[in-house]
Short mmCIF file of C-alpha atoms in Angstrom, two decimals:
data_model
loop_
_atom_site.label_atom_id
_atom_site.label_comp_id
_atom_site.label_asym_id
_atom_site.label_seq_id
_atom_site.Cartn_x
_atom_site.Cartn_y
_atom_site.Cartn_z
CA GLU I 8 0.23 -0.13 0.02
CA THR I 9 1.78 3.29 -1.22
CA GLY I 10 -0.87 5.68 -0.19
CA VAL I 11 -1.93 6.24 -3.80
CA THR I 12 -5.16 4.49 -4.89
CA GLN I 13 -6.64 4.03 -8.34
CA THR I 14 -9.92 3.00 -9.82
CA PRO I 15 -11.20 1.12 -11.52
CA ARG I 16 -8.41 -1.59 -11.53
CA HIS I 17 -9.56 -3.13 -14.76
CA LEU I 18 -11.57 -1.42 -17.65
CA VAL I 19 -12.57 -2.61 -20.92
CA MET I 20 -14.10 -0.04 -23.35
CA GLY I 21 -15.16 -0.06 -26.80
CA MET I 22 -13.66 2.81 -29.27
CA THR I 23 -16.84 4.95 -29.20
CA ASN I 24 -17.03 4.97 -25.48
CA LYS I 25 -16.07 7.69 -22.72
CA LYS I 26 -14.71 6.73 -19.63
CA SER I 27 -12.62 8.29 -16.88
CA LEU I 28 -9.97 6.86 -14.62
CA LYS I 29 -9.37 8.04 -10.86
CA CYS I 30 -6.51 8.62 -8.77
CA GLU I 31 -6.16 9.68 -5.18
CA GLN I 32 -3.50 10.08 -3.26
CA HIS I 33 -3.26 10.33 0.85
CA LEU I 34 0.20 11.44 1.11
CA GLY I 35 -0.10 14.93 1.16
CA HIS I 36 2.05 15.54 -1.83
CA ASN I 37 1.89 18.48 -4.27
CA ALA I 38 2.46 16.92 -7.74
CA MET I 39 0.76 14.02 -9.59
CA TYR I 40 1.46 12.11 -12.60
CA TRP I 41 -0.05 9.99 -15.43
CA TYR I 42 2.01 7.32 -16.91
CA LYS I 43 1.39 4.81 -19.54
CA GLN I 44 3.01 1.34 -19.35
CA SER I 45 2.59 -0.99 -22.32
CA ALA I 46 4.09 -4.42 -22.75
CA LYS I 47 7.94 -4.33 -23.60
CA LYS I 48 7.97 -0.41 -23.35
CA PRO I 49 9.30 1.88 -21.00
CA LEU I 50 7.07 3.82 -18.46
CA GLU I 51 5.96 6.76 -20.60
CA LEU I 52 5.21 10.02 -18.86
CA MET I 53 1.82 11.43 -20.13
CA PHE I 54 0.94 14.23 -17.66
CA VAL I 55 2.45 16.18 -14.85
CA TYR I 56 0.47 18.50 -12.43
CA SER I 57 2.12 20.49 -10.11
CA LEU I 58 0.13 22.48 -7.43
CA GLU I 59 -2.99 21.55 -9.52
CA GLU I 60 -1.61 23.08 -12.61
CA ARG I 61 -0.59 21.00 -15.62
CA VAL I 62 3.30 21.61 -16.17
CA GLU I 63 3.94 18.90 -18.69
CA ASN I 64 2.01 17.44 -21.51
CA ASN I 65 4.19 14.67 -23.30
CA SER I 66 2.58 14.94 -26.76
CA VAL I 67 -0.30 12.86 -25.78
CA PRO I 68 -3.12 12.57 -28.20
CA SER I 69 -6.28 14.69 -27.26
CA ARG I 70 -8.41 11.52 -26.71
CA PHE I 71 -6.67 11.51 -23.17
CA SER I 72 -7.79 14.56 -21.30
CA PRO I 73 -6.40 15.06 -17.78
CA GLU I 74 -8.14 16.95 -14.83
CA CYS I 75 -6.80 17.63 -11.49
CA PRO I 76 -9.25 19.39 -9.30
CA ASN I 77 -6.99 19.43 -6.11
CA SER I 78 -3.87 18.22 -5.00
CA SER I 79 -5.35 14.95 -3.92
CA HIS I 80 -7.21 13.89 -6.91
CA LEU I 81 -6.31 13.24 -10.50
CA PHE I 82 -8.61 12.23 -13.31
CA LEU I 83 -7.91 10.84 -17.04
CA HIS I 84 -10.77 11.28 -19.20
CA LEU I 85 -10.79 9.00 -22.21
CA HIS I 86 -12.77 9.13 -25.38
CA THR I 87 -12.73 7.51 -28.85
CA LEU I 88 -9.73 5.40 -27.97
CA GLN I 89 -7.85 3.18 -30.24
CA PRO I 90 -6.83 -0.63 -29.55
CA GLU I 91 -3.20 0.50 -29.38
CA ASP I 92 -4.31 2.55 -26.28
CA SER I 93 -4.69 -0.65 -24.27
CA ALA I 94 -2.22 -0.58 -21.68
CA LEU I 95 -1.58 -0.28 -17.69
CA TYR I 96 -2.19 3.38 -16.81
CA LEU I 97 -0.21 4.42 -13.69
CA CYS I 98 -0.66 7.06 -11.30
CA ALA I 99 1.97 8.51 -9.30
CA SER I 100 2.39 11.39 -6.71
CA SER I 101 5.27 12.99 -5.28
CA GLN I 102 6.35 16.03 -3.02
CA LEU I 103 8.16 18.64 -5.29
CA ALA I 104 11.28 19.12 -3.61
CA LEU I 105 13.38 22.40 -3.07
CA ALA I 106 15.32 23.40 -6.27
CA GLY I 107 18.04 20.85 -7.09
CA LYS I 108 16.79 18.18 -5.16
CA ALA I 109 15.00 15.17 -6.76
CA ASP I 110 11.87 13.58 -5.21
CA THR I 111 10.57 10.18 -5.01
CA GLN I 112 7.38 9.21 -6.83
CA TYR I 113 4.58 6.76 -5.26
CA PHE I 114 2.73 4.91 -7.75
CA GLY I 115 -0.67 3.46 -7.50
CA PRO I 116 -1.64 0.01 -8.58
CA GLY I 117 -2.66 0.97 -12.01
CA THR I 118 -5.74 0.50 -14.07
CA ARG I 119 -5.61 -2.29 -16.85
CA LEU I 120 -7.33 -0.91 -19.84
CA THR I 121 -8.28 -2.87 -22.73
CA VAL I 122 -9.85 -0.98 -25.82
CA LEU I 123 -11.91 -3.14 -27.98
CA GLN H 27 15.92 10.13 -24.22
CA GLN H 28 15.24 6.90 -22.37
CA PRO H 29 18.21 5.20 -20.51
CA VAL H 30 19.41 1.93 -21.51
CA GLN H 31 19.21 -0.80 -19.13
CA SER H 32 21.45 -4.02 -19.12
CA PRO H 33 21.03 -6.87 -19.21
CA GLN H 34 17.21 -7.18 -20.46
CA ALA H 35 16.68 -10.20 -18.10
CA VAL H 36 18.52 -12.03 -15.58
CA ILE H 37 17.99 -15.50 -13.87
CA LEU H 38 19.53 -16.46 -10.43
CA ARG H 39 19.42 -19.04 -7.87
CA GLU H 40 18.58 -17.75 -4.41
CA GLY H 41 21.95 -16.56 -2.80
CA GLU H 42 23.53 -15.40 -6.03
CA ASP H 43 24.48 -11.88 -6.68
CA ALA H 44 23.63 -9.56 -9.66
CA VAL H 45 24.23 -6.21 -11.19
CA ILE H 46 21.88 -4.19 -13.37
CA ASN H 47 23.26 -1.25 -15.36
CA CYS H 48 21.38 1.98 -16.36
CA SER H 49 23.20 4.20 -18.83
CA SER H 50 22.39 7.30 -20.32
CA SER H 51 23.67 9.59 -23.37
CA LYS H 52 22.92 12.75 -21.44
CA ALA H 53 24.33 14.19 -18.43
CA LEU H 54 22.52 13.04 -15.38
CA TYR H 55 21.48 14.92 -12.55
CA SER H 56 19.69 11.79 -10.60
CA VAL H 57 18.93 8.31 -10.84
CA HIS H 58 15.94 6.57 -9.55
CA TRP H 59 15.53 2.81 -9.13
CA TYR H 60 12.23 1.00 -8.82
CA ARG H 61 11.17 -2.55 -8.43
CA GLN H 62 7.77 -3.69 -10.11
CA LYS H 63 6.30 -7.25 -9.27
CA HIS H 64 4.07 -8.57 -11.69
CA GLY H 65 0.47 -6.74 -11.43
CA GLU H 66 1.83 -4.43 -8.65
CA ALA H 67 2.73 -0.78 -8.73
CA PRO H 68 6.37 0.19 -8.91
CA VAL H 69 8.09 0.66 -5.80
CA PHE H 70 10.74 2.96 -4.89
CA LEU H 71 14.04 1.68 -4.07
CA MET H 72 16.37 4.56 -3.95
CA ILE H 73 17.49 7.89 -5.57
CA LEU H 74 21.31 8.76 -6.22
CA LEU H 75 22.19 12.42 -7.10
CA LYS H 76 25.33 13.35 -9.14
CA GLY H 77 28.33 13.18 -7.34
CA GLY H 78 29.07 9.79 -7.48
CA GLU H 79 26.96 8.81 -4.52
CA GLN H 80 26.64 5.10 -3.43
CA LYS H 81 23.48 4.15 -1.48
CA GLY H 82 22.20 0.97 -0.19
CA HIS H 83 19.90 -0.72 2.13
CA ASP H 84 19.59 -4.38 3.26
CA LYS H 85 21.37 -6.19 0.51
CA ILE H 86 20.74 -3.77 -2.39
CA SER H 87 22.95 -1.13 -3.28
CA ALA H 88 23.45 1.32 -6.09
CA SER H 89 26.30 3.44 -7.53
CA PHE H 90 25.93 6.53 -9.80
CA ASN H 91 29.23 7.15 -12.01
CA GLU H 92 28.51 10.73 -13.21
CA LYS H 93 31.65 10.65 -15.60
CA LYS H 94 30.18 7.61 -17.23
CA GLN H 95 26.54 8.83 -16.96
CA GLN H 96 25.75 5.30 -15.63
CA SER H 97 24.12 3.74 -12.50
CA SER H 98 24.40 0.27 -11.34
CA LEU H 99 22.25 -1.45 -8.80
CA TYR H 100 23.73 -4.38 -6.95
CA LEU H 101 21.73 -7.06 -5.41
CA THR H 102 23.65 -9.57 -3.29
CA ALA H 103 22.64 -12.98 -1.72
CA SER H 104 19.56 -12.66 -3.68
CA GLN H 105 16.37 -13.61 -2.21
CA LEU H 106 13.12 -15.04 -3.66
CA SER H 107 11.40 -11.70 -2.65
CA TYR H 108 13.90 -9.95 -4.93
CA SER H 109 12.08 -11.19 -8.25
CA GLY H 110 10.66 -8.64 -10.25
CA THR H 111 11.25 -5.91 -12.97
CA TYR H 112 13.88 -3.28 -12.18
CA PHE H 113 13.51 0.18 -13.69
CA CYS H 114 15.86 2.95 -13.54
CA GLY H 115 14.39 6.59 -14.08
CA THR H 116 16.68 9.35 -14.87
CA GLU H 117 16.76 12.95 -14.54
CA VAL H 118 18.81 14.87 -17.14
CA GLY H 119 20.25 18.26 -16.84
CA GLY H 120 20.83 20.43 -13.78
CA GLY H 121 17.80 19.07 -11.96
CA GLY H 122 15.41 22.17 -12.73
CA SER H 123 12.87 19.72 -14.04
CA ASN H 124 12.93 17.69 -10.93
CA TYR H 125 9.42 15.93 -11.62
CA LYS H 126 10.48 14.71 -14.79
CA LEU H 127 11.77 11.14 -14.88
CA THR H 128 12.41 9.05 -18.09
CA PHE H 129 12.61 5.38 -17.59
CA GLY H 130 14.45 2.28 -19.07
CA LYS H 131 12.66 -0.65 -20.51
CA GLY H 132 13.51 -2.79 -17.40
CA THR H 133 15.30 -5.69 -16.45
CA LEU H 134 13.55 -8.52 -15.51
CA LEU H 135 15.23 -10.53 -12.48
CA THR H 136 13.85 -13.99 -11.59
CA VAL H 137 15.26 -15.69 -8.58
CA ASN H 138 14.79 -19.44 -8.30
CA PRO H 139 15.07 -21.84 -5.16
#
């Protein structure tokens, strides 16, 4: 138990569906992240929110839309996905450190997404 | 640019040692090591900052060679619980973007009885 929860744990959706992934952190952190993990590929950073503002968008298609209403919650809204979007979606949080000091990211268990 | 991990996979017998390497083509500010067991979230192991620092806990330790832009993870007297995929995440440059990690593809470690 890392203090980061994700729901649902598994999701199957059609290409025309709209769904949302939810992440909640109970660690008092001020930064949250979405990663995509596909088979045989490295973890890919998708979005970063720092103090509830998006600071990084790693060229992610617009069919993925993040939302961070407060420092504890992060959503990933999905619409008109493609089969190649099937993957494990991981949420992480961290406490942004002082300048020059790296921070530790704590991961949630992930949502296994299958797009049919 | 993502770091390169080697080897891609390693199989050990309980009690044996292993070394996993993580190399970058860019100057590194920090290296983070994570372990992920099948079906679970990645779990943080340690961070190494530039300066050639070596860290460790229990029988897992790591080094960071700033000149070679490389970090190595050392697992000694391996236990069954060490099985999993080990990822390195690298932070390049001067540490200004201290939230952005780029991960390697991972090294699958299997420890057999």
